[in-house]
Structure formats: C-alpha cells, structure tokens
Amino acid sequence: MARDPDRIIPLRHYGRWLSGGLVVILVALVVKAFAQGQIDWPVVRSFFTAPALVKGLGHTLLITFLSMALGLVLGLLFAVMRLSKNPVTRSVATAYVWLFRGTPVYLQLLIWFNLALIFPNVSLGFFHARMVDVMTPFLAALLGLGVNEGSYMTEIVRGGILSVEQGQLDAASSLGMSRLLAMRRVVIPQAMRVIVPSFGNEFIGMLKTSAMASAIAYTEMLNQAQIIYFINDKIMELLLVAAGWYLIVVTLFSGVQYYIERQFARGQSHELPPSLLERLWSNLFAGHRAAAAEERR
Amino acid sequence: MSAPGRPMVVVQNVHKAFGRNEVLKGIDLEVAPGEVMCILGPSGSGKSTFLRCINHLERTDRGRIYVDGELNGCRERNGRLYELPDRDLCRARTKIGIVFQHFNLFPHLTVLENLIEGPVRVKGEPRDLAVARGHRLLAQVGLGERAAAYPRQLSGGQQQRVAIARALAMEPKLMLFDEPTSALDPELVGDVLAVMRDLARSGMTMMVVTHEIGFARGVAHSVVFIDGGVVVERGAPEEVLDHPRHERTRAFLSKVLS
C-alpha cells in the first residue's frame, strides 16, 4: 500500500504501556501472595453459599433496600419542606437534617435499639406493648439507617430541585398547577436526573453501612460471618467471602443504576446513550457489520 | 375591535417593588375583549414584571388588577384588599395563558404531553378529549407532525409555537406574551409571529411585550409605552409609533427603528 502523505499518525503513548505493564505485575504479585498465604481457599469456596451466610446476605439486602426506601421518602418530603415558603415547615426540615446528619449513624443505631431505657412502654391509644418487644434489632436498624439516610437524601433531593430552572415552576404555575402538583409532575422528574447518580452512591454506601447494624445484633452478612469465625476460627476466609458478596452486589447494582439513569435522561439529549447490551453488541459485531456494508457496496 | 360590555383587563394603580427597588410605580390601563395590545419599553422599564403581575406570577404590592371582571390575586372586603391563598390563585391562572421568552416547555415530556398536562392534571379533563385538542392545536401552529418529539429535538421557533399551543390548551380568555421572539434566531421569528397573528384574528385578547415594531404596527389595536414603571403613552399604533407625543417614546423608537 502506498504511503498517504496526508495521513496523521496518532501519538504513541509509550508511558501507558509501561505503567500498564507495571500494574499487571503488581496485581500478579498480590494474587500470588494471597494464593500462597495461609488462606484455606476450599473453606472460602464452601462458605460462599453457606445457608447462614446467604441468609445474612438476604438480611443485608433487605435492610439496605428498606432503609433506602425510607430514606428516599423522607428525603423527598423534607427537601420539599426545606424549600417551602412556610417558615415553620422550613425550620422543621432544617432541624431534622441538623440532628440526624450531625451525629454518627452508629450512635443513632444504639439510641434506637436502647430506646426502652427512656420509654419502657409504647402506647398508641389502640396499641400497648413493651418497647423491648417492639424495638427488635430489625426495626432499630431500619429506623437508625433509614432516618439517618433521609437527612442525607434531603440535601441530595434539594440539590436536584435547585438544579431545575425557575422557568419550569413559572410555566407549571401559569397552567394553574399548585406548588405540590408542580413539584410532583414537573420539577421532581427533572431533578431525578441529578438525584439518581448520588442516590446510587448512597445505595452502595448503605449496603456497606448496614454492616454497622451487627452492633445491635441484627443478623446481616458481616454479623453472620463473625458468628461463624468465632466458632471455626477461619477469620480471613469468612471476611473474604463477605467481601466477595459485597462486590458482586455492588457490580450488579451499578448495571441497574445505568438503566435508571437512562430512563430519567428522556428528552434531555437528541439521542439516548446506548444500553450496556447495545454497546456490547455493537463492539462485538462492529467489524462484522462494517465488512458486510462494504460487501453490499 | 372594542366589543360591548366590560373590559377584559382593568389595571388600577399597580405598584410593585423588589426590596427597595420600585419597578412599577402606579400602572393604569384597560384592555377590551378581543383587543391586541403591544407593550413597548426599554429593558428594565418593568414591562415584563407588569405582565407577570397580571397572572400573579409576581405578587403586587398595591393596586387592583381585574381579569374578566374578577379581582386578581386578592379579595376586597370592607374597602381593604386581602391576599388570596394559593388555591384561588391557581384557579384564576387557568383563565390566563402566558408565553415566556425562553419557552419553558417541560423537557421530560413529549410535545403532546406538554399540551395535555394542564387540562388533564389541573382541570381534570378526560385524557382523550385533551389529546384530541392537543393534536388540533399542534396542527393550528403548524406542528401536527411533531406530537411525539421531545422539546429539545425542536428548533427555538418550533418550541415557542408549542409553548403557545400549550397555553391555548387551557382555553384561556387572555393570552400574555413576554418577549416571545427575543430568544429566537432571526429567521425563526416570522413563524412565531404568524401564529400570533392568526390568534389575534381569531379574536383572542392578547397583551404582548415585544420589540417587534412591525408586529405592533400590523397586528396590534393599541400600543402602550412603559418607562420607569409608569405608562408614558398609550394609543393606536400609528399614533404612538409614528407620532409619539412624549420625548421618551421618541427617543426609544429612534433607537429601536434605527
């Protein structure tokens, strides 16, 4: 083939090859160290699907989803309150964020769990019970994690709402929409585009923070792993099993988040970004299709 | 032009300040049903604020605005004016359509969804009725084919025509236009003005804040010149535009027309 004098030869990135090679070597060394270290790999494998651990994983997922749901509901509610014209609702929301964002979640979990110390009995008119019976580790974990999450979600949602321009609210009002209807139908759907990435971040954070609920005897995954290694002394093995499961869940969730973000990107750009599968498909068959197009010509 | 009976809009001594900055200093005017009024004035003269006061997007500090015989934004009792709660403001706004300089279409909804949102959610109209009217209005503004598009996929001129259709979908008695062509590329202005001209011919009462002197001359029944928060001059287009009585109007027109 003749040389094309007009062709621009792309810059060669020798540094990238060099640093890439170094990284590969480092990873290989770490893997080798772990492979040869005093880790009983068959134990890791066998406990990966141990019923007790899988049950713990189920509890971790359950408390994560429920706490995030509670957090999101509280966040939406208090964010709208915080941006209200009413000074009373605004102050209530500000105080909520101040209180629950200002103290460690670990401490909040302990307070919820030990609530019986200040309120021995629960009485809601039709319902009477002892607090120790009501405030199970599950409920204490849900309230502790969810209410704390709500204070962070309030700020995330508020940021999302503020990212929507005033003109949208003007337009909604001019159609006769009340403030709440305008929020629900016009502002929040647009704010979601800004909220979802942070929400994903919070979700992954919650997945891991939920391990703190082991402090109040909630049987989530790390708690189960600890119970097992107290008995069989395979500490590292069980911690690696838990680490593996956390990474698997986070990986799966990142994929889900991609689709949710795509959903809320509607109308935001001329073309929607391709989905993961579409991208994979086009990468696999791009060369193939280009060749076919060439042939047809 | 002036139909018998009461005027569509009556404005009496309207004042409005942002903090210590007094923007409107006592505006009085009347608009008859079917009248097209163009409001001219230098930037910062308060004309946009005045327009937003009419459908109470801005609250006024003093004075009365009647739209279709109803006192807007407040209630008069024992000779005093009391501000109305939001619910009543919302109901009053459904009678007044407004078109904004920057369109303010809902970007997450398709063109058709933009048009049916108000009628369905606010007025509680059956969806199929609202959809039918939506298609009719889109055809009227020359965008019958773009019902399923999202606003961002349209040009500025097309977006503004959708915005006009969205306001009309509420079947308002009065249409306000806040510099509807100022954000458009020059070659797109004509399409929007043509839609407004058709609307004027159909007998809609319109108040238009604009810099389009040609539109004012050709379509408006009356022209108002606002400066410094007061009405400086008002009259038929040929009077105000060709034989302005006030020095301030003359100075403004010479700048705009040059």
Coordinates of C-alpha atoms in Angstrom, one line a residue:
Chain A
M1 CA 0.0 0.0 0.0
A2 CA 1.3 3.4 -0.9
R3 CA 2.0 5.8 1.9
D4 CA -0.5 8.5 2.2
P5 CA 1.4 11.7 2.9
D6 CA -1.7 13.4 4.4
R7 CA -2.4 10.7 7.0
I8 CA -1.8 11.9 10.5
I9 CA -0.1 9.3 12.6
P10 CA -1.6 9.1 16.1
L11 CA 0.6 9.9 19.1
R12 CA 2.1 6.8 20.5
H13 CA 1.6 6.5 24.3
Y14 CA 4.6 4.6 25.4
G15 CA 4.1 5.7 29.1
R16 CA 0.7 4.0 29.1
W17 CA 2.2 0.6 28.0
L18 CA 4.9 0.9 30.6
S19 CA 2.6 1.8 33.5
G20 CA 0.0 -0.8 32.4
G21 CA 2.7 -3.4 32.5
L22 CA 3.7 -2.4 36.0
V23 CA 0.2 -2.6 37.2
V24 CA -0.2 -6.1 35.7
I25 CA 3.0 -7.2 37.5
L26 CA 1.8 -5.7 40.8
V27 CA -1.6 -7.4 40.6
A28 CA 0.1 -10.7 39.8
L29 CA 2.3 -10.3 42.9
V30 CA -0.7 -9.6 45.2
V31 CA -2.6 -12.5 43.8
K32 CA 0.4 -14.8 44.2
A33 CA 0.9 -13.6 47.8
F34 CA -2.8 -14.4 48.7
A35 CA -2.7 -17.7 46.8
Q36 CA 0.4 -18.8 48.8
G37 CA -0.6 -17.2 52.1
Q38 CA -2.2 -19.0 54.9
I39 CA -5.7 -18.9 53.5
D40 CA -7.8 -22.1 53.3
W41 CA -9.3 -21.5 49.8
P42 CA -11.6 -24.6 49.9
V43 CA -13.1 -23.1 53.1
V44 CA -13.7 -19.8 51.2
R45 CA -15.4 -21.7 48.4
S46 CA -17.6 -23.8 50.7
F47 CA -18.8 -20.9 52.8
F48 CA -19.6 -18.8 49.8
T49 CA -23.0 -20.5 49.6
A50 CA -23.3 -21.5 53.3
P51 CA -27.0 -21.1 54.3
A52 CA -26.1 -18.9 57.3
L53 CA -24.1 -16.5 55.1
V54 CA -26.7 -16.4 52.3
K55 CA -29.4 -15.7 54.9
G56 CA -27.1 -12.9 56.2
L57 CA -26.8 -11.6 52.7
G58 CA -30.5 -11.6 52.4
H59 CA -30.9 -9.6 55.5
T60 CA -28.2 -7.1 54.3
L61 CA -30.1 -6.6 51.1
L62 CA -33.4 -6.4 52.8
I63 CA -32.3 -3.7 55.3
T64 CA -30.4 -1.9 52.5
F65 CA -33.5 -1.7 50.3
L66 CA -35.9 -0.8 53.1
S67 CA -33.6 1.8 54.6
M68 CA -33.0 3.4 51.2
A69 CA -36.8 3.4 50.5
L70 CA -37.4 5.1 53.9
G71 CA -34.5 7.5 53.3
L72 CA -35.8 8.5 49.8
V73 CA -39.4 9.1 51.1
L74 CA -38.0 11.2 54.0
G75 CA -35.6 12.9 51.7
L76 CA -38.3 13.9 49.2
L77 CA -40.6 15.1 51.9
F78 CA -38.1 17.1 53.8
A79 CA -36.4 18.6 50.7
V80 CA -39.8 20.0 49.5
M81 CA -40.4 21.2 53.1
R82 CA -36.9 22.8 53.2
L83 CA -37.7 24.8 50.0
S84 CA -41.2 25.8 51.2
K85 CA -42.2 29.4 51.6
N86 CA -43.6 28.4 55.0
P87 CA -41.0 29.3 57.7
V88 CA -42.4 26.6 60.1
T89 CA -42.1 23.6 57.7
R90 CA -38.7 25.0 56.6
S91 CA -37.4 25.1 60.1
V92 CA -38.7 21.6 60.9
A93 CA -36.8 20.2 57.9
T94 CA -33.6 22.2 58.7
A95 CA -33.7 20.9 62.3
Y96 CA -34.2 17.3 61.0
V97 CA -31.1 17.5 58.8
W98 CA -29.1 19.2 61.5
L99 CA -29.9 16.5 64.1
F100 CA -29.5 13.3 62.0
R101 CA -26.7 14.4 59.9
G102 CA -24.9 15.8 62.9
T103 CA -24.5 12.6 64.9
P104 CA -22.8 9.3 63.9
V105 CA -25.1 6.7 62.5
Y106 CA -23.5 4.1 64.8
L107 CA -24.7 6.2 67.8
Q108 CA -28.2 6.6 66.3
L109 CA -28.4 2.8 65.9
L110 CA -27.6 2.4 69.6
I111 CA -30.1 5.0 70.7
W112 CA -32.9 3.4 68.7
F113 CA -32.0 0.0 70.0
N114 CA -31.9 1.2 73.6
L115 CA -35.0 3.4 73.3
A116 CA -36.6 1.2 76.0
L117 CA -34.3 2.8 78.6
I118 CA -36.2 6.1 78.2
F119 CA -39.6 4.8 77.0
P120 CA -40.2 1.4 78.6
N121 CA -43.7 1.2 77.2
V122 CA -45.2 2.1 73.8
S123 CA -48.8 3.3 73.8
L124 CA -50.6 4.4 70.7
G125 CA -54.1 4.5 72.0
F126 CA -55.2 1.2 70.5
F127 CA -51.8 -0.4 70.8
H128 CA -49.9 -1.1 74.0
A129 CA -46.6 -3.0 74.3
R130 CA -43.3 -3.1 76.0
M131 CA -40.6 -1.2 74.0
V132 CA -38.1 -4.1 74.2
D133 CA -40.6 -6.2 72.3
V134 CA -41.3 -3.6 69.7
M135 CA -37.8 -2.4 69.1
T136 CA -36.3 -5.5 67.6
P137 CA -32.9 -5.4 66.0
F138 CA -34.6 -5.2 62.6
L139 CA -36.8 -2.2 63.5
A140 CA -33.9 -0.4 65.2
A141 CA -31.7 -1.0 62.2
L142 CA -34.4 0.2 59.8
L143 CA -35.1 3.3 61.8
G144 CA -31.5 4.0 62.5
L145 CA -30.2 3.6 59.0
G146 CA -33.3 4.9 57.2
V147 CA -33.9 8.1 59.3
N148 CA -30.2 8.9 59.1
E149 CA -30.2 8.3 55.3
G150 CA -33.2 10.6 55.0
S151 CA -31.1 13.5 56.3
Y152 CA -28.6 13.0 53.5
M153 CA -31.2 12.4 50.9
T154 CA -32.9 15.6 51.9
E155 CA -29.8 17.5 50.8
I156 CA -29.4 15.4 47.6
V157 CA -33.0 16.0 46.6
R158 CA -32.8 19.7 47.5
G159 CA -29.8 20.0 45.2
G160 CA -31.7 18.2 42.4
I161 CA -34.7 20.5 42.8
L162 CA -32.5 23.6 42.8
S163 CA -30.9 22.4 39.5
V164 CA -34.3 22.8 37.8
E165 CA -34.6 26.3 36.5
Q166 CA -37.3 28.7 37.9
G167 CA -38.9 29.0 34.5
Q168 CA -40.2 25.4 34.9
L169 CA -42.1 26.4 38.1
D170 CA -43.4 29.5 36.4
A171 CA -44.7 27.5 33.5
A172 CA -46.3 25.0 35.8
S173 CA -47.9 27.7 37.9
S174 CA -49.2 29.5 34.8
L175 CA -51.1 26.3 33.9
G176 CA -52.8 26.6 37.3
M177 CA -50.8 23.9 39.0
S178 CA -50.4 24.1 42.7
R179 CA -46.9 24.1 44.1
L180 CA -47.1 20.4 45.2
L181 CA -48.5 19.3 41.8
A182 CA -45.8 21.3 40.0
M183 CA -43.2 19.6 42.2
R184 CA -44.6 16.1 41.6
R185 CA -45.2 16.4 37.8
V186 CA -42.6 18.9 36.6
V187 CA -39.8 19.6 39.0
I188 CA -39.0 16.3 40.7
P189 CA -39.0 14.2 37.4
Q190 CA -36.4 16.6 36.1
A191 CA -34.5 16.7 39.3
M192 CA -34.2 12.9 39.3
R193 CA -31.5 13.2 36.6
V194 CA -29.3 14.9 39.2
I195 CA -30.6 12.8 42.1
V196 CA -30.1 9.3 40.7
P197 CA -26.2 9.3 40.5
S198 CA -26.0 10.5 44.1
F199 CA -28.7 8.0 45.1
G200 CA -26.7 5.2 43.6
N201 CA -23.7 6.4 45.6
E202 CA -25.8 6.4 48.7
F203 CA -27.2 3.0 48.0
I204 CA -23.7 1.5 47.7
G205 CA -22.8 3.3 50.9
M206 CA -25.8 1.9 52.6
L207 CA -25.0 -1.6 51.5
K208 CA -21.8 -1.3 53.5
T209 CA -23.0 0.9 56.3
S210 CA -25.7 -1.7 57.1
A211 CA -22.8 -3.8 58.5
M212 CA -23.0 -1.5 61.5
A213 CA -26.3 -3.0 62.4
S214 CA -24.3 -6.0 63.6
A215 CA -23.6 -3.8 66.6
I216 CA -27.2 -4.1 67.6
A217 CA -27.4 -7.8 66.9
Y218 CA -29.1 -7.6 63.5
T219 CA -28.1 -10.7 61.7
E220 CA -26.8 -9.2 58.4
M221 CA -24.0 -10.7 56.4
L222 CA -20.9 -9.5 58.3
N223 CA -22.6 -10.4 61.6
Q224 CA -23.1 -13.9 60.3
A225 CA -19.5 -14.1 59.1
Q226 CA -18.3 -13.1 62.5
I227 CA -20.5 -15.7 64.3
I228 CA -19.1 -18.4 62.1
Y229 CA -15.5 -17.4 62.5
F230 CA -15.9 -17.1 66.3
I231 CA -16.6 -20.9 66.1
N232 CA -14.3 -22.2 63.4
D233 CA -11.5 -19.6 63.7
K234 CA -11.4 -19.1 59.8
I235 CA -11.3 -15.3 60.2
M236 CA -9.7 -14.3 56.9
E237 CA -11.6 -16.9 54.9
L238 CA -15.0 -15.6 56.0
L239 CA -14.1 -12.0 55.7
L240 CA -13.1 -12.7 52.0
V241 CA -16.4 -14.4 51.4
A242 CA -18.2 -11.4 52.7
A243 CA -16.0 -9.1 50.6
G244 CA -16.8 -11.2 47.5
W245 CA -20.5 -10.9 48.1
Y246 CA -20.4 -7.1 48.7
L247 CA -18.5 -6.7 45.4
I248 CA -21.0 -8.9 43.5
V249 CA -24.0 -6.9 44.7
V250 CA -22.3 -3.6 44.0
T251 CA -21.4 -4.7 40.5
L252 CA -25.0 -5.8 39.7
F253 CA -26.4 -2.6 41.2
S254 CA -24.1 -0.4 39.1
G255 CA -25.7 -2.1 36.0
V256 CA -29.2 -1.4 37.3
Q257 CA -28.2 2.3 38.0
Y258 CA -27.2 2.7 34.4
Y259 CA -30.6 1.8 33.2
I260 CA -32.4 4.0 35.7
E261 CA -30.2 7.0 34.7
R262 CA -31.1 6.3 31.1
Q263 CA -34.8 6.3 31.9
F264 CA -34.6 9.8 33.5
A265 CA -32.5 11.1 30.7
R266 CA -35.6 11.1 28.5
G267 CA -35.9 14.3 26.4
Q268 CA -32.5 15.5 27.6
S269 CA -30.5 14.9 24.5
H270 CA -31.2 14.2 20.9
E271 CA -30.2 10.6 21.1
L272 CA -30.3 8.4 24.2
P273 CA -27.0 6.7 25.1
P274 CA -26.8 3.1 24.0
S275 CA -27.6 0.5 26.6
L276 CA -25.0 -1.8 28.0
L277 CA -26.2 -4.7 25.8
E278 CA -26.4 -2.5 22.8
R279 CA -22.8 -1.3 23.4
L280 CA -21.6 -4.9 23.9
W281 CA -23.4 -6.0 20.7
S282 CA -22.0 -3.1 18.6
N283 CA -18.5 -3.8 19.9
L284 CA -18.7 -7.4 19.1
F285 CA -20.2 -7.0 15.7
A286 CA -18.9 -3.6 14.6
G287 CA -16.2 -5.1 12.4
H288 CA -18.5 -7.7 11.1
R289 CA -21.2 -5.2 10.2
A290 CA -18.7 -2.8 8.6
A291 CA -17.4 -5.6 6.4
A292 CA -21.0 -6.6 5.4
A293 CA -21.7 -3.0 4.4
E294 CA -18.5 -2.9 2.4
E295 CA -19.6 -6.1 0.5
R296 CA -23.0 -4.7 -0.3
R297 CA -21.4 -1.7 -1.9
Chain B
M1 CA -62.4 45.9 17.9
S2 CA -64.0 47.2 21.1
A3 CA -66.7 44.7 21.8
P4 CA -69.6 45.9 24.0
G5 CA -69.6 45.2 27.7
R6 CA -66.9 45.2 30.3
P7 CA -63.2 45.3 29.5
M8 CA -61.2 42.0 29.7
V9 CA -58.5 43.6 31.8
V10 CA -58.6 46.6 34.1
V11 CA -55.4 47.7 35.8
Q12 CA -55.6 50.3 38.5
N13 CA -52.7 52.0 40.2
V14 CA -50.5 48.8 40.4
H15 CA -47.3 49.1 42.3
K16 CA -44.5 46.5 42.7
A17 CA -41.1 46.7 44.4
F18 CA -38.3 44.1 44.6
G19 CA -36.9 45.0 48.0
R20 CA -36.2 48.8 47.8
N21 CA -36.2 48.8 44.0
E22 CA -39.6 50.1 42.9
V23 CA -40.3 48.6 39.5
L24 CA -43.9 49.5 38.9
K25 CA -45.0 52.9 40.1
G26 CA -48.7 53.1 39.5
I27 CA -49.8 51.5 36.3
D28 CA -53.4 52.1 34.9
L29 CA -54.8 50.7 31.8
E30 CA -57.7 48.8 30.2
V31 CA -57.8 46.1 27.6
A32 CA -61.1 45.4 25.7
P33 CA -62.2 41.8 24.8
G34 CA -60.5 40.8 21.5
E35 CA -58.0 43.7 21.8
V36 CA -54.4 43.1 20.9
M37 CA -52.2 45.4 23.0
C38 CA -48.5 45.7 22.4
I39 CA -46.4 46.9 25.3
L40 CA -43.1 48.6 24.4
G41 CA -40.4 50.0 26.6
P42 CA -36.7 50.0 27.2
S43 CA -35.2 47.0 29.1
G44 CA -35.6 47.4 32.8
S45 CA -38.7 49.5 32.4
G46 CA -40.9 47.0 34.3
K47 CA -42.9 45.7 31.3
S48 CA -42.1 42.0 31.9
T49 CA -42.8 42.4 35.6
F50 CA -46.1 44.1 34.8
L51 CA -47.1 41.2 32.6
R52 CA -46.2 38.6 35.2
C53 CA -48.3 40.6 37.8
I54 CA -51.3 40.1 35.6
N55 CA -51.4 36.3 36.2
H56 CA -49.9 36.8 39.6
L57 CA -46.6 35.0 39.0
E58 CA -45.4 38.1 40.8
R59 CA -47.5 39.4 43.7
T60 CA -48.3 43.1 43.5
D61 CA -47.8 45.4 46.5
R62 CA -50.6 47.9 45.8
G63 CA -53.4 48.4 43.3
R64 CA -56.1 46.3 41.6
I65 CA -56.0 44.0 38.6
Y66 CA -59.3 42.7 37.2
V67 CA -59.3 40.0 34.6
D68 CA -62.7 39.1 33.1
G69 CA -64.4 41.1 35.8
E70 CA -62.7 39.2 38.6
L71 CA -60.3 40.9 41.0
N72 CA -56.9 39.1 40.6
G73 CA -54.9 37.7 43.5
C74 CA -56.8 39.3 46.2
R75 CA -60.3 39.8 47.7
E76 CA -61.8 43.1 48.6
R77 CA -63.6 43.4 51.9
N78 CA -64.7 46.5 53.8
G79 CA -62.6 48.6 51.5
R80 CA -59.4 46.6 52.1
L81 CA -57.5 44.2 49.9
Y82 CA -56.7 40.7 51.2
E83 CA -54.2 38.4 49.5
L84 CA -55.8 35.1 48.4
P85 CA -54.4 31.7 49.2
D86 CA -52.5 29.7 46.6
R87 CA -55.5 27.6 45.7
D88 CA -57.5 30.6 44.4
L89 CA -54.5 32.0 42.6
C90 CA -54.2 28.6 40.7
R91 CA -57.8 28.7 39.7
A92 CA -57.5 32.2 38.5
R93 CA -54.4 31.4 36.4
T94 CA -56.2 28.8 34.4
K95 CA -58.1 31.6 32.6
I96 CA -54.8 33.3 31.6
G97 CA -52.3 31.8 29.3
I98 CA -48.7 33.1 29.2
V99 CA -45.9 32.5 26.7
F100 CA -42.4 33.1 28.1
Q101 CA -39.2 34.4 26.4
H102 CA -37.4 31.1 27.0
F103 CA -40.4 28.9 26.1
N104 CA -40.1 26.9 29.4
L105 CA -41.5 23.7 27.9
F106 CA -41.3 20.7 30.1
P107 CA -38.3 18.9 28.7
H108 CA -39.1 15.5 30.1
L109 CA -42.5 15.3 28.4
T110 CA -43.2 15.0 24.7
V111 CA -44.8 17.8 22.8
L112 CA -48.2 16.3 23.1
E113 CA -47.7 15.5 26.8
N114 CA -46.8 19.2 27.3
L115 CA -50.1 20.1 25.8
I116 CA -52.3 17.8 27.8
E117 CA -50.6 18.1 31.2
G118 CA -52.6 21.2 32.2
P119 CA -56.0 20.2 31.0
V120 CA -55.7 16.7 32.5
R121 CA -53.9 17.4 35.8
V122 CA -55.4 20.8 36.6
K123 CA -58.8 20.8 35.1
G124 CA -59.4 17.1 35.4
E125 CA -60.4 16.8 31.7
P126 CA -60.7 13.3 30.2
R127 CA -57.5 12.3 28.5
D128 CA -58.9 11.6 25.1
L129 CA -60.5 15.0 24.9
A130 CA -57.3 16.7 25.9
V131 CA -55.4 14.6 23.3
A132 CA -57.8 15.5 20.6
R133 CA -57.5 19.2 21.4
G134 CA -53.7 18.8 21.6
H135 CA -53.5 17.4 18.1
R136 CA -55.8 20.2 16.8
L137 CA -53.7 22.9 18.4
L138 CA -50.5 21.4 17.1
A139 CA -51.9 21.4 13.6
Q140 CA -53.0 25.0 14.2
V141 CA -49.4 26.1 15.0
G142 CA -48.1 24.1 12.1
L143 CA -46.5 21.3 14.1
G144 CA -49.0 18.5 13.6
E145 CA -46.2 16.0 12.8
R146 CA -44.1 16.6 15.9
A147 CA -46.5 15.4 18.6
A148 CA -44.2 12.6 19.8
A149 CA -41.0 14.7 19.7
Y150 CA -39.3 16.0 22.9
P151 CA -38.8 19.8 23.1
R152 CA -35.0 19.6 22.8
Q153 CA -35.4 18.0 19.4
L154 CA -37.2 21.1 18.1
S155 CA -35.8 24.4 16.9
G156 CA -36.4 27.5 19.1
G157 CA -39.2 28.7 16.8
Q158 CA -40.9 25.4 16.9
Q159 CA -40.6 25.2 20.7
Q160 CA -42.2 28.6 21.0
R161 CA -45.1 27.6 18.8
V162 CA -45.6 24.5 21.1
A163 CA -45.5 26.8 24.1
I164 CA -48.3 28.9 22.5
A165 CA -50.3 25.8 21.9
R166 CA -49.7 24.6 25.5
A167 CA -51.1 27.9 26.8
L168 CA -54.1 27.7 24.4
A169 CA -54.8 24.1 25.6
M170 CA -56.1 25.6 28.8
E171 CA -58.7 27.6 26.7
P172 CA -57.7 30.9 28.3
K173 CA -59.6 34.1 27.9
L174 CA -56.5 36.2 27.9
M175 CA -53.1 35.5 26.4
L176 CA -49.9 37.2 27.7
F177 CA -46.7 37.1 25.6
D178 CA -43.4 38.0 27.4
E179 CA -41.0 38.9 24.6
P180 CA -41.9 35.7 22.7
T181 CA -39.4 36.2 19.9
S182 CA -36.5 37.7 21.7
A183 CA -34.6 34.4 22.2
L184 CA -35.1 33.3 18.6
D185 CA -32.8 33.3 15.7
P186 CA -34.0 36.0 13.3
E187 CA -35.1 33.5 10.6
L188 CA -37.4 31.7 13.1
V189 CA -39.2 34.9 14.3
G190 CA -41.6 35.0 11.4
D191 CA -43.2 31.6 12.1
V192 CA -44.0 32.6 15.7
L193 CA -45.4 36.0 14.7
A194 CA -47.6 34.3 12.1
V195 CA -49.1 32.1 14.7
M196 CA -49.7 35.1 16.9
R197 CA -51.2 37.0 14.0
D198 CA -53.7 34.1 13.4
L199 CA -54.5 34.0 17.1
A200 CA -55.2 37.8 17.0
R201 CA -57.5 37.4 14.0
S202 CA -59.5 34.7 15.8
G203 CA -60.4 37.3 18.4
M204 CA -58.2 36.3 21.3
T205 CA -57.4 39.1 23.8
M206 CA -53.7 39.5 23.8
M207 CA -51.1 41.5 25.7
V208 CA -47.7 41.3 24.0
V209 CA -44.5 42.6 25.5
T210 CA -42.3 42.8 22.4
H211 CA -39.6 44.7 20.5
E212 CA -41.2 43.7 17.1
I213 CA -42.3 47.1 16.0
G214 CA -43.6 45.6 12.7
F215 CA -45.9 43.3 14.6
A216 CA -47.2 46.1 16.7
R217 CA -47.9 48.2 13.6
G218 CA -49.5 45.4 11.7
V219 CA -51.5 43.5 14.3
A220 CA -51.9 45.5 17.5
H221 CA -55.0 47.5 18.1
S222 CA -53.2 49.6 20.7
V223 CA -49.7 50.3 21.8
V224 CA -48.5 51.2 25.2
F225 CA -45.1 52.6 26.0
I226 CA -43.9 51.9 29.5
D227 CA -40.8 53.6 31.0
G228 CA -39.6 54.0 34.6
G229 CA -42.5 51.9 35.9
V230 CA -45.3 54.1 34.5
V231 CA -47.4 54.2 31.3
V232 CA -45.8 57.1 29.4
E233 CA -48.0 56.9 26.4
R234 CA -50.9 54.9 25.0
G235 CA -52.8 54.9 21.7
A236 CA -53.4 53.4 18.4
P237 CA -50.2 52.0 16.8
E238 CA -50.0 54.7 14.1
E239 CA -50.3 57.4 16.8
V240 CA -47.7 56.1 19.2
L241 CA -45.3 54.7 16.6
D242 CA -45.5 57.4 14.0
H243 CA -46.4 60.5 16.0
P244 CA -45.2 59.9 19.6
R245 CA -46.2 62.8 21.9
H246 CA -43.5 62.2 24.5
E247 CA -39.8 62.8 24.2
R248 CA -39.0 59.4 26.0
T249 CA -41.2 57.5 23.4
R250 CA -39.5 59.3 20.6
A251 CA -36.0 58.5 22.0
F252 CA -36.9 54.9 22.4
L253 CA -38.4 54.5 19.0
S254 CA -35.5 56.2 17.3
K255 CA -33.1 53.6 18.9
V256 CA -35.3 50.6 18.0
L257 CA -36.1 51.6 14.5
S258 CA -32.6 52.7 13.5

